CSV table of C-alpha atoms and ligand atoms in Angstrom, one decimal:
chain,number,residue,atom,x,y,z
A,204,MET,CA,-0.1,0.1,0.0
A,205,GLN,CA,1.2,3.4,-0.9
A,206,ALA,CA,1.9,6.1,1.9
A,207,ARG,CA,0.5,9.5,1.5
A,208,PRO,CA,3.1,12.0,-0.1
A,209,ILE,CA,5.0,13.8,2.7
A,210,ASP,CA,3.5,17.0,3.7
A,211,GLU,CA,6.9,18.9,4.4
A,212,ASP,CA,4.9,21.8,6.1
A,213,ALA,CA,3.4,19.3,8.5
A,214,ILE,CA,6.8,17.7,9.1
A,215,GLN,CA,8.5,21.1,9.8
A,216,ARG,CA,5.6,22.0,12.4
A,217,ALA,CA,6.2,18.6,13.9
A,218,VAL,CA,10.0,19.3,14.2
A,219,GLU,CA,9.3,22.5,15.7
A,220,ALA,CA,6.9,21.1,18.2
A,221,LEU,CA,9.3,18.3,19.2
A,222,ARG,CA,12.1,21.3,19.8
A,223,ARG,CA,9.7,22.9,22.2
A,224,GLY,CA,9.3,19.6,24.1
A,225,GLY,CA,5.8,18.9,22.6
A,226,LEU,CA,4.0,15.8,21.4
A,227,VAL,CA,3.7,14.6,17.8
A,228,ALA,CA,1.5,11.8,16.7
A,229,MET,CA,3.7,10.1,14.2
A,230,PRO,CA,2.7,7.5,11.7
A,231,THR,CA,4.8,4.4,11.5
A,232,GLU,CA,4.6,1.4,9.4
A,233,THR,CA,3.1,-0.5,12.5
A,234,VAL,CA,0.8,1.8,14.5
A,235,TYR,CA,0.7,5.5,15.0
A,236,GLY,CA,3.4,6.6,17.8
A,237,LEU,CA,3.1,9.4,20.4
A,238,ALA,CA,6.7,10.9,19.7
A,239,ALA,CA,8.6,13.2,22.0
A,240,ASP,CA,12.2,14.4,22.2
A,241,ALA,CA,14.0,11.2,23.8
A,242,ARG,CA,16.5,13.5,25.3
A,243,SER,CA,14.2,15.5,27.5
A,244,ASP,CA,12.8,14.1,30.5
A,245,ALA,CA,10.1,16.7,30.6
A,246,ALA,CA,9.0,15.8,27.1
A,247,VAL,CA,9.0,12.2,28.0
A,248,ARG,CA,7.0,12.9,31.3
A,249,ALA,CA,4.5,14.6,29.1
A,250,VAL,CA,4.2,11.3,27.0
A,251,PHE,CA,3.5,9.3,30.0
A,252,ALA,CA,0.9,11.9,31.2
A,253,ALA,CA,-1.0,12.0,27.9
A,254,LYS,CA,-1.3,8.2,27.8
A,255,GLY,CA,-1.9,7.7,31.4
A,256,ARG,CA,0.9,5.1,31.3
A,257,PRO,CA,2.5,3.9,34.6
A,258,PRO,CA,5.9,5.6,34.9
A,259,ASP,CA,7.9,2.3,35.4
A,260,HIS,CA,7.1,1.2,31.8
A,261,PRO,CA,10.0,1.5,29.3
A,262,VAL,CA,9.4,3.1,26.2
A,263,ILE,CA,11.0,2.6,22.7
A,264,VAL,CA,13.6,5.1,21.4
A,265,HIS,CA,13.0,5.7,17.5
A,266,VAL,CA,16.2,6.4,15.8
A,267,PRO,CA,17.2,7.5,12.3
A,268,GLY,CA,19.3,4.4,11.5
A,269,VAL,CA,21.9,1.9,12.9
A,270,GLU,CA,24.5,4.7,13.6
A,271,ALA,CA,22.4,5.6,16.7
A,272,PHE,CA,23.6,2.4,18.3
A,273,VAL,CA,26.4,4.2,19.8
A,274,ASP,CA,24.3,7.0,21.1
A,275,TRP,CA,22.0,4.8,23.2
A,276,ALA,CA,23.7,1.4,23.7
A,277,VAL,CA,26.7,-0.3,24.9
A,278,ASP,CA,28.2,-3.8,24.3
A,279,VAL,CA,26.0,-4.2,21.0
A,280,PRO,CA,26.4,-7.7,19.9
A,281,PRO,CA,27.0,-8.7,16.3
A,282,SER,CA,23.7,-10.2,16.3
A,283,ALA,CA,22.0,-6.6,16.7
A,284,GLN,CA,24.2,-5.5,13.7
A,285,ALA,CA,23.1,-8.3,11.5
A,286,LEU,CA,19.5,-8.0,12.4
A,287,ALA,CA,19.6,-4.1,11.7
A,288,ALA,CA,21.1,-4.8,8.6
A,289,ALA,CA,18.5,-7.2,7.6
A,290,PHE,CA,15.3,-5.6,8.8
A,291,TRP,CA,16.1,-1.9,9.5
A,292,PRO,CA,14.3,0.2,8.9
A,293,GLY,CA,11.3,-1.9,9.5
A,294,PRO,CA,9.1,-3.2,12.3
A,295,LEU,CA,11.8,-4.6,14.9
A,296,THR,CA,12.7,-3.4,18.2
A,297,LEU,CA,16.0,-4.4,19.5
A,298,VAL,CA,16.5,-4.4,23.3
A,299,LEU,CA,20.2,-3.5,24.1
A,300,LYS,CA,22.2,-2.7,27.3
A,301,ARG,CA,21.9,1.0,27.7
A,302,ARG,CA,24.4,3.5,27.8
A,303,PRO,CA,24.7,4.7,31.7
A,304,GLU,CA,23.4,8.4,30.6
A,305,VAL,CA,20.1,7.4,29.0
A,306,SER,CA,17.2,8.4,31.3
A,307,ASN,CA,15.5,6.1,33.7
A,308,LEU,CA,12.3,7.5,32.4
A,309,VAL,CA,13.1,6.0,28.8
A,310,THR,CA,14.4,2.7,30.4
A,311,GLY,CA,11.8,2.3,33.0
A,312,GLY,CA,14.8,2.1,35.2
A,313,GLN,CA,16.1,-1.0,33.6
A,314,ASP,CA,19.6,-1.5,32.3
A,315,THR,CA,18.3,-1.9,28.7
A,316,VAL,CA,17.0,0.4,26.0
A,317,GLY,CA,14.8,-0.5,23.3
A,318,LEU,CA,15.8,0.9,19.7
A,319,ARG,CA,13.6,0.9,16.6
A,320,CYS,CA,14.2,2.5,13.2
A,321,PRO,CA,10.8,2.7,11.4
A,322,ALA,CA,10.4,2.4,7.7
A,323,HIS,CA,7.3,4.7,7.2
A,324,PRO,CA,8.5,7.6,4.9
A,325,TRP,CA,6.9,10.2,7.3
A,326,ALA,CA,8.5,8.7,10.4
A,327,ARG,CA,11.9,8.8,8.5
A,328,ALA,CA,11.4,12.3,7.4
A,329,LEU,CA,10.7,13.4,10.9
A,330,LEU,CA,13.6,11.5,12.5
A,331,GLN,CA,16.2,12.6,10.0
A,332,ARG,CA,15.2,16.1,10.7
A,333,PHE,CA,14.8,16.0,14.3
A,334,GLY,CA,16.8,13.0,15.8
A,335,ALA,CA,15.7,10.2,18.4
A,336,VAL,CA,12.3,10.3,19.8
A,337,VAL,CA,10.5,8.1,22.4
A,338,ALA,CA,7.3,6.9,20.4
A,339,PRO,CA,4.8,4.3,22.4
A,340,SER,CA,1.5,3.8,20.7
A,341,ALA,CA,-0.5,6.9,20.4
A,342,ASN,CA,-3.3,5.6,22.5
A,343,ARG,CA,-4.7,5.9,26.2
A,344,PHE,CA,-2.7,3.1,28.2
A,345,GLY,CA,-4.2,-0.4,27.8
A,346,ARG,CA,-6.5,0.7,25.0
A,347,ILE,CA,-6.2,-0.5,21.2
A,348,SER,CA,-3.3,1.0,19.3
A,349,PRO,CA,-4.1,3.5,16.6
A,350,THR,CA,-3.6,2.7,12.9
A,351,THR,CA,-4.9,6.0,11.4
A,352,ALA,CA,-4.6,9.8,12.4
A,353,GLN,CA,-8.4,9.5,13.2
A,354,HIS,CA,-7.9,6.9,15.9
A,355,VAL,CA,-5.4,9.2,17.4
A,356,MET,CA,-7.9,12.2,17.5
A,357,ASP,CA,-10.6,10.0,18.8
A,358,ASP,CA,-8.4,8.7,21.5
A,359,LEU,CA,-6.0,11.6,22.6
A,360,GLY,CA,-7.2,14.6,20.5
A,361,GLN,CA,-5.2,17.6,19.3
A,362,LYS,CA,-4.5,20.7,21.5
A,363,PRO,CA,-5.9,22.8,23.0
A,364,ALA,CA,-9.0,20.3,23.6
A,365,GLY,CA,-6.7,17.4,23.5
A,366,ALA,CA,-3.2,16.2,24.2
A,367,VAL,CA,-1.1,16.2,21.0
A,368,ASP,CA,0.4,19.4,19.6
A,369,VAL,CA,0.8,18.0,15.7
A,370,VAL,CA,-1.0,15.0,14.5
A,371,LEU,CA,0.7,14.0,11.2
A,372,ASP,CA,-1.5,12.2,8.9
A,373,GLY,CA,0.4,9.8,6.9
A,374,GLY,CA,-2.4,7.6,6.0
A,375,PRO,CA,-3.4,4.2,7.4
A,376,CYS,CA,-0.4,2.0,8.7
A,377,PRO,CA,0.4,-0.8,6.3
A,378,VAL,CA,1.6,-3.4,9.0
A,379,GLY,CA,-1.2,-2.7,11.5
A,380,ILE,CA,0.3,-4.3,14.7
A,381,GLU,CA,3.2,-3.1,17.1
A,382,SER,CA,6.7,-4.1,16.1
A,383,THR,CA,8.3,-7.4,17.0
A,384,ILE,CA,10.4,-6.8,20.0
A,385,LEU,CA,13.6,-9.1,20.4
A,386,ASP,CA,15.8,-8.8,23.6
A,387,LEU,CA,19.5,-9.2,22.7
A,388,SER,CA,20.9,-7.9,26.3
A,389,GLY,CA,21.0,-11.4,27.6
A,390,PRO,CA,23.1,-14.6,27.0
A,391,SER,CA,20.8,-15.7,24.2
A,392,PRO,CA,18.1,-13.7,22.3
A,393,ARG,CA,14.5,-13.7,23.5
A,394,LEU,CA,11.3,-12.7,21.6
A,395,LEU,CA,9.5,-10.1,24.0
A,396,ARG,CA,6.6,-9.5,21.5
A,397,PRO,CA,5.9,-11.3,18.1
A,398,GLY,CA,5.1,-8.9,15.0
A,399,ALA,CA,5.6,-8.5,11.4
A,400,VAL,CA,9.2,-9.6,11.6
A,401,SER,CA,8.7,-13.2,12.4
A,402,ARG,CA,10.5,-15.6,14.6
A,403,GLU,CA,11.7,-17.5,11.7
A,404,GLN,CA,13.0,-14.7,9.7
A,405,ILE,CA,15.0,-13.6,13.0
A,406,GLU,CA,16.3,-17.2,13.4
A,407,ALA,CA,17.5,-17.4,9.7
A,408,VAL,CA,19.5,-14.3,10.1
A,409,LEU,CA,21.0,-15.5,13.6
A,410,GLY,CA,21.3,-19.1,12.9
A,411,VAL,CA,20.1,-19.9,16.4
A,412,HIS,CA,16.8,-20.7,18.1
A,413,VAL,CA,14.9,-17.8,19.5
A,414,ALA,CA,13.1,-18.5,22.8
A,415,ALA,CA,9.9,-16.7,23.9
A,416,ALA,CA,10.1,-14.4,27.0
A,417,ASP,CA,10.2,-15.9,30.2
A,418,ALA,CA,9.9,-14.5,33.9
A,419,ALA,CA,13.7,-13.3,33.8
A,420,SER,CA,13.2,-11.2,30.6
A,421,PRO,CA,12.7,-7.3,31.0
A,422,ARG,CA,9.2,-6.1,31.9
A,423,ALA,CA,7.1,-5.1,28.9
A,424,PRO,CA,3.5,-3.9,29.4
A,425,GLY,CA,2.9,-5.5,25.9
A,426,ARG,CA,3.4,-8.6,28.0
A,427,LEU,CA,0.8,-7.6,30.7
A,428,GLU,CA,-1.9,-10.1,30.1
A,429,LYS,CA,-4.8,-7.7,29.3
A,430,HIS,CA,-3.8,-5.2,26.7
A,431,TYR,CA,-4.8,-4.0,23.4
A,432,ALA,CA,-8.3,-4.5,24.7
A,433,PRO,CA,-11.8,-3.2,23.4
A,434,ARG,CA,-14.1,-2.1,26.2
A,435,THR,CA,-16.7,-4.9,25.3
A,436,PRO,CA,-15.9,-8.5,26.4
A,437,LEU,CA,-14.1,-10.4,23.6
A,438,GLU,CA,-14.3,-14.1,23.5
A,439,LEU,CA,-12.0,-16.2,21.1
A,440,VAL,CA,-14.1,-19.2,19.6
A,441,PRO,CA,-13.0,-22.0,17.4
A,442,ALA,CA,-14.3,-20.9,13.9
A,443,GLY,CA,-16.5,-24.2,13.6
A,444,GLU,CA,-18.3,-23.4,16.9
A,445,LEU,CA,-18.9,-19.6,16.2
A,446,ALA,CA,-22.4,-19.9,14.8
A,447,ALA,CA,-23.5,-22.1,17.7
A,448,ARG,CA,-22.0,-19.7,20.2
A,449,VAL,CA,-23.8,-16.9,18.4
A,450,SER,CA,-27.1,-18.6,19.0
A,451,ALA,CA,-26.4,-19.8,22.5
A,452,LEU,CA,-26.0,-15.9,23.5
A,453,GLN,CA,-29.8,-15.7,22.5
A,454,SER,CA,-30.8,-12.3,23.3
A,455,THR,CA,-27.4,-10.8,24.0
A,456,PRO,CA,-26.4,-8.3,20.9
A,457,VAL,CA,-23.1,-9.8,19.5
A,458,ALA,CA,-20.7,-8.7,17.1
A,459,VAL,CA,-18.2,-11.2,15.4
A,460,LEU,CA,-14.9,-11.0,13.4
A,461,ALA,CA,-14.8,-14.5,11.7
A,462,PRO,CA,-14.4,-16.1,8.2
A,463,ALA,CA,-17.5,-15.5,5.9
A,464,TRP,CA,-18.6,-19.2,6.3
A,465,ALA,CA,-18.4,-19.2,10.2
A,466,ALA,CA,-21.3,-17.0,11.0
A,467,ARG,CA,-24.9,-17.0,9.7
A,468,SER,CA,-27.4,-14.4,10.4
A,469,ALA,CA,-29.1,-14.5,13.8
A,470,PRO,CA,-31.5,-12.1,15.6
A,471,ASN,CA,-28.6,-11.1,17.9
A,472,LEU,CA,-25.9,-10.8,15.3
A,473,ARG,CA,-25.3,-7.0,15.0
A,474,LEU,CA,-22.2,-7.1,12.8
A,475,HIS,CA,-20.1,-9.6,10.9
A,476,LEU,CA,-16.9,-8.4,9.8
A,477,ILE,CA,-15.0,-10.8,7.6
A,478,ALA,CA,-11.7,-12.2,8.9
A,479,PRO,CA,-9.0,-12.0,6.2
A,480,GLU,CA,-7.4,-15.4,5.3
A,481,ASP,CA,-3.9,-14.0,5.1
A,482,PRO,CA,-2.1,-13.2,8.3
A,483,ALA,CA,-0.5,-9.9,7.1
A,484,GLU,CA,-3.8,-8.6,5.9
A,485,TYR,CA,-5.5,-9.7,9.2
A,486,ALA,CA,-2.8,-7.9,11.0
A,487,ARG,CA,-3.4,-4.8,8.9
A,488,VAL,CA,-7.0,-4.5,9.7
A,489,LEU,CA,-7.2,-6.0,13.2
A,490,TYR,CA,-7.2,-2.9,15.3
A,491,GLN,CA,-9.5,-1.2,13.0
A,492,HIS,CA,-12.0,-4.0,13.1
A,493,LEU,CA,-11.7,-4.1,16.8
A,494,ARG,CA,-12.6,-0.6,17.1
A,495,ARG,CA,-15.7,-1.3,14.7
A,496,LEU,CA,-16.7,-4.1,16.9
A,497,ASP,CA,-16.5,-2.2,20.0
A,498,ALA,CA,-18.5,0.8,18.4
A,499,SER,CA,-21.2,-1.6,17.1
A,500,GLY,CA,-23.4,-1.5,20.3
A,501,ALA,CA,-22.9,-5.3,20.9
A,502,GLN,CA,-22.6,-6.6,24.6
A,503,ARG,CA,-20.2,-9.4,23.4
A,504,LEU,CA,-17.6,-9.7,20.9
A,505,LEU,CA,-16.9,-13.0,19.3
A,506,VAL,CA,-13.8,-13.6,17.3
A,507,ALA,CA,-13.1,-16.9,15.4
A,508,ALA,CA,-9.5,-18.0,16.6
A,509,PRO,CA,-7.3,-17.8,13.7
A,510,PRO,CA,-5.3,-20.6,12.4
A,511,THR,CA,-2.4,-22.0,14.2
A,512,GLY,CA,0.9,-22.0,12.7
A,513,PRO,CA,4.2,-19.5,12.9
A,514,GLU,CA,3.0,-16.9,10.4
A,515,TRP,CA,-0.2,-16.4,12.7
A,516,GLU,CA,1.9,-15.9,15.9
A,517,ALA,CA,1.6,-12.2,16.2
A,518,VAL,CA,-2.1,-11.9,15.4
A,519,ALA,CA,-2.8,-14.9,17.7
A,520,ASP,CA,-0.9,-13.0,20.4
A,521,ARG,CA,-2.8,-9.7,20.0
A,522,LEU,CA,-6.3,-11.5,20.0
A,523,GLN,CA,-5.3,-13.5,23.2
A,524,ARG,CA,-4.6,-10.2,24.9
A,525,ALA,CA,-7.6,-8.7,23.8
A,526,SER,CA,-9.7,-11.6,25.1
A,527,ALA,CA,-7.8,-11.8,28.5
A,528,GLY,CA,-9.8,-10.8,31.4
A,529,SER,CA,-13.1,-11.1,29.6
A,530,ALA,CA,-15.8,-13.6,31.0
A,531,ALA,CA,-16.2,-16.6,28.9
B,783,LIG,O1,5.4,-0.8,16.5
B,783,LIG,C1,6.0,-0.3,17.7
B,783,LIG,O2,6.8,-0.6,18.5
B,783,LIG,C2,5.2,1.0,18.2
B,783,LIG,C3,5.4,2.2,17.2
B,783,LIG,C4,4.9,3.5,17.6
B,783,LIG,O3,6.7,2.2,16.8
B,783,LIG,N1,5.6,1.3,19.4
B,783,LIG,C5,5.1,0.8,20.6
B,783,LIG,O4,5.4,1.1,21.7
B,783,LIG,O5,4.4,-0.3,20.3
B,783,LIG,P1,4.7,0.9,23.1
B,783,LIG,O6,5.4,1.8,24.2
B,783,LIG,O7,3.2,1.0,23.0
B,783,LIG,O8,5.3,-0.7,23.4
B,783,LIG,C6,6.6,-0.7,23.4
B,783,LIG,C7,6.8,-1.9,24.2
B,783,LIG,C8,6.5,-1.9,25.8
B,783,LIG,O9,6.0,-3.4,25.7
B,783,LIG,C9,7.8,-1.5,26.4
B,783,LIG,O10,7.8,-2.3,27.6
B,783,LIG,C10,8.7,-2.5,25.6
B,783,LIG,O11,8.5,-2.1,24.2
B,783,LIG,N2,10.2,-1.8,25.9
B,783,LIG,C11,10.7,-0.7,25.4
B,783,LIG,N3,12.0,-0.6,26.1
B,783,LIG,C12,12.1,-1.8,26.7
B,783,LIG,C13,13.4,-2.4,27.2
B,783,LIG,N4,14.4,-1.7,27.6
B,783,LIG,N5,13.1,-3.7,27.7
B,783,LIG,C14,12.0,-4.3,27.4
B,783,LIG,N6,10.9,-3.9,27.0
B,783,LIG,C15,11.0,-2.6,26.4
B,784,LIG,MG1,1.2,0.3,23.2
């Protein structure tokens, strides 16, 4: 999908806002980020305040390129160089040992820092002109990540009524879910969050097995059980059982995300969004679909469990989190 042509005036306004310590909604290929000067504690604090995010959660530093390793990290392993060469710019965040002077606000007080070089042309233009920014997803803490500028307007809003100084509209995000996060600060690489750069792709570059996160890995709120959640309770149901589940809910209005064959019309079925068969296409539309289901007025959301298999790992992860905590 083609990104919108870069609006140079808007980028310039965004750079000026960042220089003043302000907040910029920045399109990236994954989701929109809430960007602020990564070297200013006051600016980073403003990000946490706008999101309502707990202060001990680390944020990803977005950098213009691999040469920024030396500004933020120490003991950078050859694996980090190899992965950056293979996947940067792109949807991969590398967790590395931090330089001692990196702010505790950025690292959440940990001895590591997350670095990512985004591929979206608007983000690249902004980073090349301004330098490094922190950019958590531009949503209120715990809510669904935004994949359009309108989502950011709906959730955080623009000043003076809202929280953001400049909202850059670079069009809908082509990847649609957050970056893969790989921890390279320990003895062996660990996948902290699955994303568009798959475990297999990483293993192919590194030539070693990549383990999932365990209790000893750095904390990441993306790994909190309930996250990326719609307001309406969401249930994951095997596709073959979905129609029966809709009927069983009888008078409860439901909205579903499922393959076309998996649901049939029923008096309580408010909305049926078709689940894409391709995992990348599913990821691209996932959050906008969750928002539409949430806005449908249904009291229960039913999502057909996606197919199993490594190419579905990231989508399955987000759906699992969206359903965590909802009553079955
Ligand atoms: O695709 C993305 O990564 C998006 C776009 C805007 O770039 N950003 C994003 O940021 O998802 P955020 O803050 O919503 O999620 C960042 C995740 C969090 O789970 C955070 O804890 C983790 O990255 N993280 C950041 N620095 C870390 C560190 N030093 N160690 C472990 N996890 C870290
Ligand atoms: Mg987030």
